[in-house]
Amino acid sequence: MANKYKVAVLPGDGIGPEVTSEAVKVLDATELDIELLHCDIGGSAYLRNGDPLPPESIEACKEADAVLLGAVGHDYVAYDIPRRVLIHLRLDNDAYANIRPLKRYPRKGEPPRPKWERDIDLVIVRDNAEGFSLQHSGMLAKTLGTDRRVITQYGAQRIIRYAMKYALQHNRKKITCVDQSHWLYSDKFFRSVFDRLLEDHETLERGYQHVDVAAMMLASRPEDFDVIVTPDIYGDILSAVVISKIGGVGMAPSACIGDSFAYFEPIHGTAWDIAGKGVANPLASILSAGLMLEYLGEDQEARVIEDAVGILVAEGETLTSDLGGSSGTAAVGDRVVEKMQSVKDGEILLLHDPLEAVGSPDRGA
Ligand code: ATP
């Protein structure tokens, strides 16, 4: 067994613990030697111990090679208390690059879809540290609410450079800068940095869009995008548009990466409406664990997880209700583990298209 890793596991609140335990199941099913450091965090931790981020959890995150997060937020705890967890992970540890690979996994027997919708596979690189993020939220008076937005040369350069590095490493061809540079000075600045960094780049094609047009295009011809780099808030909005086309938040993983720290979490939040019922879709959390293995340099194991998820969705037999199935959270996790084994044993050869792998080449219009 190679490489011993330490991973801090922070399940948190709402559906966080349910989906995270399926991601852990999948990590346990890899060939890797991973020591898991289980940590108590979030609103539930605050209710139990009066601290949403106990010192031992902070210590575990420091000690770990990577962190796996569920979700934080609790109806009975003031908003800014569980939020301290995010501030710590994102800002104290400077996990500035939020990577959101958004891909549509086709399912056997689903209604035919137009090609543009069928083949969605793009990445949003969102700034996690600047813009309207966390520390800049503004003042509130009886008759006024404001937020301060800051984009610095340092911050813009590093997120755009990260997007460029990501695109090259993942064989992506084009980067589009999405902003509101026709009326916001901070975005004009962001775009000027983008221009300077990509000017005369030999490999990467450049694209530009204003956020409203980008949202429209993502809803109708997403193939125009490959990698999008954008300040924080636009990244959220654009992700939501794409997520609506790929099966919902249960299919959207993310990575938050800094120079010496990284955590991985599904894009969805606590979803208290379905918490504790065993019906949440764990695939976003499982795919986030896959992103974590890629970050740790375990590309092959990461690929096995992604292929297993692709096969599971393509077969369409073990899915949660958000994807039209009737299986529970744990059953989906178990099935992903079975599929990982089949992929490793070579029983299933994942060709370019998971539908072909499950004998259903029906690709729609
Ligand atoms: P938060 O306030 O923590 O962001 P939220 O409930 O407002 O949480 P999300 O967690 O993103 O926002 O969820 C929005 C809705 O999507 C939920 O009400 C839930 O019904 C659904 N949902 C979210 N995650 C999942 C999941 N993994 N599986 C199935 N449905 C989900």
Coordinates of C-alpha atoms and ligand atoms in Angstrom, one line a residue:
M1 CA 0.0 0.0 0.0
A2 CA 1.4 3.3 -1.0
N3 CA 1.4 6.8 0.4
K4 CA -0.2 7.4 3.7
Y5 CA -2.5 10.4 3.7
K6 CA -4.3 12.2 6.5
V7 CA -7.7 13.6 5.6
A8 CA -9.7 15.7 8.1
V9 CA -13.4 14.8 7.8
L10 CA -15.8 17.6 8.7
P11 CA -19.4 16.4 8.2
G12 CA -21.1 19.4 9.8
D13 CA -24.8 20.1 9.6
G14 CA -28.0 19.0 7.8
I15 CA -27.3 16.4 5.2
G16 CA -23.6 17.0 5.6
P17 CA -23.0 13.9 7.8
E18 CA -25.1 11.6 5.5
V19 CA -23.4 12.5 2.3
T20 CA -19.9 12.7 3.8
S21 CA -20.2 9.2 5.2
E22 CA -20.8 7.9 1.7
A23 CA -17.7 9.8 0.4
V24 CA -15.7 8.2 3.3
K25 CA -17.0 4.8 2.2
V26 CA -15.7 5.5 -1.2
L27 CA -12.3 6.6 0.1
D28 CA -12.1 3.4 2.2
A29 CA -12.7 1.4 -1.0
T30 CA -9.6 2.8 -2.7
E31 CA -6.2 1.1 -2.6
L32 CA -4.8 4.1 -0.7
D33 CA -3.7 4.3 2.9
I34 CA -5.8 7.2 4.2
E35 CA -6.0 8.0 7.9
L36 CA -9.2 9.8 8.6
L37 CA -9.4 12.5 11.3
H38 CA -13.0 12.9 12.2
C39 CA -13.9 16.4 13.4
D40 CA -16.9 18.0 15.0
I41 CA -17.9 21.4 13.4
G42 CA -20.8 23.6 12.5
G43 CA -24.1 24.6 14.1
S44 CA -24.6 21.2 15.6
A45 CA -21.1 21.3 17.2
Y46 CA -22.0 24.7 18.6
L47 CA -25.2 23.4 20.2
R48 CA -23.3 20.5 21.7
N49 CA -20.2 22.2 22.9
G50 CA -20.6 26.0 22.5
D51 CA -18.0 26.1 19.7
P52 CA -18.6 25.7 15.9
L53 CA -15.0 25.1 15.3
P54 CA -13.3 23.4 18.3
P55 CA -9.5 23.8 18.6
E56 CA -9.0 20.0 18.0
S57 CA -10.8 20.4 14.7
I58 CA -8.6 23.3 13.7
E59 CA -5.6 21.2 14.7
A60 CA -6.8 18.2 12.6
C61 CA -7.2 20.5 9.5
K62 CA -3.7 21.8 10.0
E63 CA -2.3 18.3 10.3
A64 CA -4.2 16.9 7.3
D65 CA -3.1 16.7 3.7
A66 CA -6.6 17.6 2.7
V67 CA -10.0 18.3 4.2
L68 CA -13.4 16.8 3.3
L69 CA -16.3 19.1 4.3
G70 CA -20.0 18.3 4.4
A71 CA -22.0 21.5 4.9
V72 CA -22.5 24.1 7.7
G73 CA -25.6 26.0 8.8
H74 CA -28.3 25.5 11.4
D75 CA -31.8 27.0 11.9
Y76 CA -31.3 27.3 15.7
V77 CA -27.9 28.9 15.5
A78 CA -27.2 32.5 14.4
Y79 CA -26.0 32.6 10.8
D80 CA -22.5 33.9 11.5
I81 CA -21.6 31.2 14.0
P82 CA -21.4 28.1 11.7
R83 CA -20.1 30.5 9.1
R84 CA -16.9 30.8 11.2
V85 CA -16.0 27.4 9.8
L86 CA -16.0 28.7 6.3
I87 CA -14.1 31.8 7.2
H88 CA -11.4 29.6 8.8
L89 CA -11.2 27.2 5.9
R90 CA -11.4 29.7 3.2
L91 CA -9.7 32.9 4.5
D92 CA -7.5 31.8 7.4
N93 CA -6.1 29.1 5.3
D94 CA -6.3 31.1 2.1
A95 CA -8.0 28.5 -0.1
Y96 CA -8.5 31.1 -2.8
A97 CA -9.4 29.0 -5.9
N98 CA -12.8 27.5 -5.9
I99 CA -12.9 24.9 -8.7
R100 CA -16.3 23.7 -9.9
P101 CA -16.2 21.0 -12.6
L102 CA -19.7 20.7 -13.8
K103 CA -20.5 17.7 -16.0
R104 CA -23.6 16.0 -17.1
Y105 CA -23.7 12.3 -16.6
P106 CA -26.2 10.7 -19.1
R107 CA -28.7 8.1 -17.9
K108 CA -30.1 5.1 -19.8
G109 CA -33.7 5.6 -20.8
E110 CA -33.9 9.3 -20.1
P111 CA -35.8 11.4 -22.7
P112 CA -33.6 12.4 -25.7
R113 CA -31.8 15.7 -25.2
P114 CA -30.2 18.1 -27.6
K115 CA -26.5 17.6 -28.0
W116 CA -25.6 20.9 -26.2
E117 CA -27.4 19.7 -23.1
R118 CA -26.2 16.1 -23.3
D119 CA -22.5 17.0 -23.4
I120 CA -22.2 19.7 -20.7
D121 CA -18.6 19.5 -19.4
L122 CA -17.1 22.7 -18.2
V123 CA -15.3 24.2 -15.2
I124 CA -16.0 27.3 -13.3
V125 CA -13.0 28.8 -11.5
R126 CA -14.4 31.2 -8.9
D127 CA -12.4 33.5 -6.7
N128 CA -13.0 32.4 -3.1
A129 CA -11.0 35.1 -1.3
E130 CA -11.9 38.5 -2.8
G131 CA -14.9 40.3 -4.3
F132 CA -17.9 40.3 -1.9
S133 CA -16.6 37.3 0.0
L134 CA -17.0 37.0 3.7
Q135 CA -14.6 39.5 5.3
H136 CA -15.8 42.4 3.2
S137 CA -19.5 42.2 4.0
G138 CA -20.6 45.7 4.9
M139 CA -22.5 47.8 7.2
L140 CA -26.2 47.8 7.9
A141 CA -28.1 50.8 9.3
K142 CA -31.8 51.4 9.7
T143 CA -32.2 52.7 6.2
L144 CA -29.1 51.4 4.5
G145 CA -27.3 48.2 3.6
T146 CA -24.0 48.2 1.8
D147 CA -21.4 45.7 0.8
R148 CA -17.9 46.6 -0.2
R149 CA -16.3 44.7 -3.1
V150 CA -12.6 44.5 -3.4
I151 CA -10.5 43.1 -6.2
T152 CA -6.8 43.4 -5.9
Q153 CA -4.1 42.9 -8.5
Y154 CA -2.6 40.1 -6.3
G155 CA -6.0 38.4 -6.0
A156 CA -7.0 38.7 -9.6
Q157 CA -3.6 37.6 -10.8
R158 CA -3.5 34.5 -8.7
I159 CA -7.0 33.3 -9.5
I160 CA -6.5 33.9 -13.2
R161 CA -3.1 32.2 -13.1
Y162 CA -4.7 29.2 -11.3
A163 CA -7.4 29.0 -14.0
M164 CA -4.7 29.0 -16.7
K165 CA -2.7 26.3 -14.9
Y166 CA -5.9 24.2 -14.4
A167 CA -6.8 24.5 -18.1
L168 CA -3.4 23.4 -19.3
Q169 CA -3.2 20.5 -16.9
H170 CA -6.7 19.3 -17.9
N171 CA -6.2 19.8 -21.6
R172 CA -8.8 22.5 -21.8
K173 CA -8.5 24.8 -24.7
K174 CA -10.3 28.1 -23.8
I175 CA -10.7 30.4 -20.8
T176 CA -13.5 32.9 -20.7
C177 CA -13.4 35.8 -18.3
V178 CA -16.9 36.6 -17.0
D179 CA -17.5 40.0 -15.4
Q180 CA -19.6 43.2 -15.6
S181 CA -16.7 45.3 -16.9
H182 CA -19.1 47.5 -18.9
W183 CA -20.2 49.2 -15.6
L184 CA -18.2 48.0 -12.6
Y185 CA -14.7 49.4 -12.1
S186 CA -13.6 46.4 -10.0
D187 CA -14.6 44.1 -13.0
K188 CA -12.9 46.4 -15.5
F189 CA -9.8 45.9 -13.5
F190 CA -10.3 42.1 -13.3
R191 CA -10.6 42.0 -17.0
S192 CA -7.5 44.1 -17.6
V193 CA -5.5 41.6 -15.5
F194 CA -7.0 38.7 -17.5
D195 CA -5.9 40.4 -20.7
R196 CA -2.4 41.0 -19.5
L197 CA -1.9 37.4 -18.4
L198 CA -3.4 35.8 -21.4
E199 CA -2.1 38.2 -24.0
D200 CA -0.2 36.2 -26.6
H201 CA -0.7 32.9 -24.8
E202 CA 0.3 30.2 -27.3
T203 CA -2.2 27.5 -26.3
L204 CA -5.2 28.9 -24.6
E205 CA -7.9 30.7 -26.5
R206 CA -9.4 33.7 -24.8
G207 CA -13.1 34.5 -24.4
Y208 CA -15.1 37.4 -22.7
Q209 CA -18.6 37.7 -21.6
H210 CA -20.7 39.8 -19.3
V211 CA -22.4 37.8 -16.7
D212 CA -26.0 38.3 -17.9
V213 CA -25.1 37.1 -21.4
A214 CA -23.0 34.3 -20.0
A215 CA -26.0 33.1 -18.0
M216 CA -28.2 33.1 -21.1
M217 CA -25.5 31.2 -23.1
L218 CA -25.0 28.7 -20.4
A219 CA -28.7 27.9 -20.5
S220 CA -28.7 27.4 -24.2
R221 CA -25.3 26.8 -25.7
P222 CA -22.8 25.9 -23.0
E223 CA -20.5 24.3 -25.5
D224 CA -19.1 27.9 -26.0
F225 CA -17.5 27.6 -22.6
D226 CA -14.6 25.4 -21.4
V227 CA -13.1 27.1 -18.4
I228 CA -14.7 30.2 -16.9
V229 CA -12.7 32.4 -14.6
T230 CA -14.8 34.9 -12.6
P231 CA -15.1 36.8 -9.3
D232 CA -17.0 35.2 -6.5
I233 CA -20.6 36.1 -6.8
Y234 CA -20.8 35.5 -10.6
G235 CA -19.3 32.1 -10.1
D236 CA -22.2 31.2 -7.8
I237 CA -24.9 32.4 -10.1
L238 CA -23.4 30.8 -13.2
S239 CA -22.9 27.5 -11.4
A240 CA -26.6 27.5 -10.5
V241 CA -27.5 27.9 -14.2
V242 CA -25.3 25.0 -15.2
I243 CA -26.4 22.8 -12.2
S244 CA -30.0 23.1 -13.3
K245 CA -28.9 21.3 -16.5
I246 CA -26.8 18.5 -15.1
G247 CA -29.2 16.9 -12.6
G248 CA -29.2 19.4 -9.7
V249 CA -27.0 20.2 -6.8
G250 CA -26.6 16.6 -5.9
M251 CA -24.3 16.3 -8.9
A252 CA -22.1 19.3 -8.3
P253 CA -18.7 18.8 -6.5
S254 CA -16.1 21.4 -5.7
A255 CA -12.6 22.0 -4.6
C256 CA -11.2 25.0 -2.7
I257 CA -7.5 25.1 -3.2
G258 CA -4.7 27.4 -1.8
D259 CA -1.0 27.2 -2.0
S260 CA -0.6 24.9 1.0
F261 CA -4.2 24.0 2.0
A262 CA -7.2 22.5 0.3
Y263 CA -10.7 21.4 1.2
F264 CA -13.4 19.7 -0.8
E265 CA -17.1 19.9 -0.5
P266 CA -20.3 19.5 -2.5
I267 CA -21.7 22.8 -3.8
H268 CA -25.0 22.2 -2.1
G269 CA -25.6 23.3 1.5
T270 CA -27.2 21.8 4.5
A271 CA -30.6 21.0 2.9
W272 CA -32.3 20.6 6.3
D273 CA -35.6 19.8 4.5
I274 CA -34.4 16.4 3.7
A275 CA -31.8 15.9 6.5
G276 CA -31.9 12.7 8.5
K277 CA -34.3 11.0 6.0
G278 CA -31.5 9.0 4.1
V279 CA -32.7 10.4 0.8
A280 CA -29.9 12.9 0.0
N281 CA -27.9 12.3 -3.2
P282 CA -24.3 11.6 -2.0
L283 CA -22.8 11.8 -5.5
A284 CA -21.6 15.5 -5.2
S285 CA -19.8 14.6 -2.0
I286 CA -18.4 11.4 -3.6
L287 CA -17.2 13.3 -6.6
S288 CA -15.6 15.9 -4.3
A289 CA -13.7 13.1 -2.7
G290 CA -12.5 12.2 -6.2
L291 CA -11.3 15.8 -6.7
M292 CA -9.4 15.5 -3.4
L293 CA -7.6 12.4 -4.6
E294 CA -6.7 14.2 -7.8
Y295 CA -5.3 17.1 -5.7
L296 CA -3.3 14.5 -3.7
G297 CA -1.8 13.3 -7.0
E298 CA -3.8 10.0 -7.1
D299 CA -5.2 10.5 -10.6
Q300 CA -5.9 6.9 -11.2
E301 CA -8.0 6.4 -8.1
A302 CA -9.8 9.7 -8.8
R303 CA -10.6 8.4 -12.3
V304 CA -12.0 5.2 -10.9
I305 CA -14.4 7.1 -8.7
E306 CA -15.5 9.3 -11.6
D307 CA -16.0 6.3 -13.9
A308 CA -17.9 4.4 -11.2
V309 CA -20.3 7.4 -10.8
G310 CA -20.6 7.7 -14.6
I311 CA -21.6 4.0 -14.8
L312 CA -24.0 4.1 -11.9
V313 CA -25.9 7.1 -13.3
A314 CA -25.8 5.6 -16.8
E315 CA -27.4 2.3 -15.6
G316 CA -30.0 4.4 -13.7
E317 CA -30.9 1.6 -11.3
T318 CA -29.6 3.0 -8.0
L319 CA -30.4 6.7 -7.9
T320 CA -31.9 9.0 -5.3
S321 CA -35.2 10.8 -6.0
D322 CA -33.6 14.0 -7.3
L323 CA -32.3 11.9 -10.2
G324 CA -35.6 10.1 -10.7
G325 CA -34.8 7.1 -8.7
S326 CA -36.0 5.7 -5.3
S327 CA -32.8 4.5 -3.7
G328 CA -31.5 5.9 -0.4
T329 CA -28.2 7.7 0.3
A330 CA -26.4 4.6 1.7
A331 CA -27.5 2.4 -1.2
V332 CA -26.0 4.8 -3.7
G333 CA -22.7 4.9 -1.8
D334 CA -22.6 1.0 -1.7
R335 CA -23.3 0.8 -5.4
V336 CA -20.5 3.3 -6.2
V337 CA -18.1 1.1 -4.3
E338 CA -19.3 -2.0 -6.3
K339 CA -18.9 -0.1 -9.5
M340 CA -15.4 1.0 -8.5
Q341 CA -14.5 -2.7 -8.1
S342 CA -16.0 -3.5 -11.5
V343 CA -14.0 -0.7 -13.1
K344 CA -10.8 -1.9 -11.4
D345 CA -11.4 -5.5 -12.4
G346 CA -11.9 -4.4 -16.0
E347 CA -15.4 -5.8 -16.1
I348 CA -16.6 -2.5 -17.2
L349 CA -14.6 -0.7 -19.8
L350 CA -15.5 3.0 -19.7
L351 CA -15.3 4.1 -23.2
H352 CA -15.7 7.7 -24.1
D353 CA -19.4 7.5 -23.3
P354 CA -20.8 5.7 -20.1
L355 CA -24.1 4.9 -22.0
E356 CA -22.1 2.7 -24.4
A357 CA -20.5 1.0 -21.4
V358 CA -23.9 0.0 -20.1
G359 CA -25.1 -1.1 -23.6
S360 CA -27.4 1.9 -24.3
P361 CA -26.1 3.9 -27.1
D362 CA -29.3 5.9 -27.4
R363 CA -28.0 9.4 -27.5
G364 CA -31.0 11.4 -28.4
A365 CA -31.3 14.2 -31.0
Ligands
ATP1 P1 -27.8 26.2 3.0 O1 -28.6 27.3 3.6 O2 -26.9 25.5 3.9 O3 -27.1 26.7 1.7 P2 -30.1 25.2 1.6 O4 -31.0 24.1 2.0 O5 -30.7 26.6 1.5 O6 -28.8 25.1 2.5 P3 -29.1 23.7 -0.5 O7 -28.5 22.8 0.5 O8 -28.1 24.0 -1.6 O9 -29.6 25.0 0.1 O10 -30.3 22.9 -1.0 C1 -31.4 23.5 -1.8 C2 -32.4 22.4 -2.0 O11 -31.8 21.4 -2.9 C3 -32.7 21.7 -0.7 O12 -33.8 22.2 -0.1 C4 -32.9 20.2 -1.1 O13 -34.2 19.9 -1.3 C5 -32.1 20.1 -2.4 N1 -30.8 19.4 -2.2 C6 -29.6 19.9 -1.8 N2 -28.7 19.0 -1.7 C7 -29.2 17.9 -2.1 C8 -28.8 16.5 -2.3 N3 -27.5 16.2 -2.0 N4 -29.6 15.6 -2.7 C9 -30.9 15.9 -3.0 N5 -31.4 17.1 -2.8 C10 -30.6 18.1 -2.4

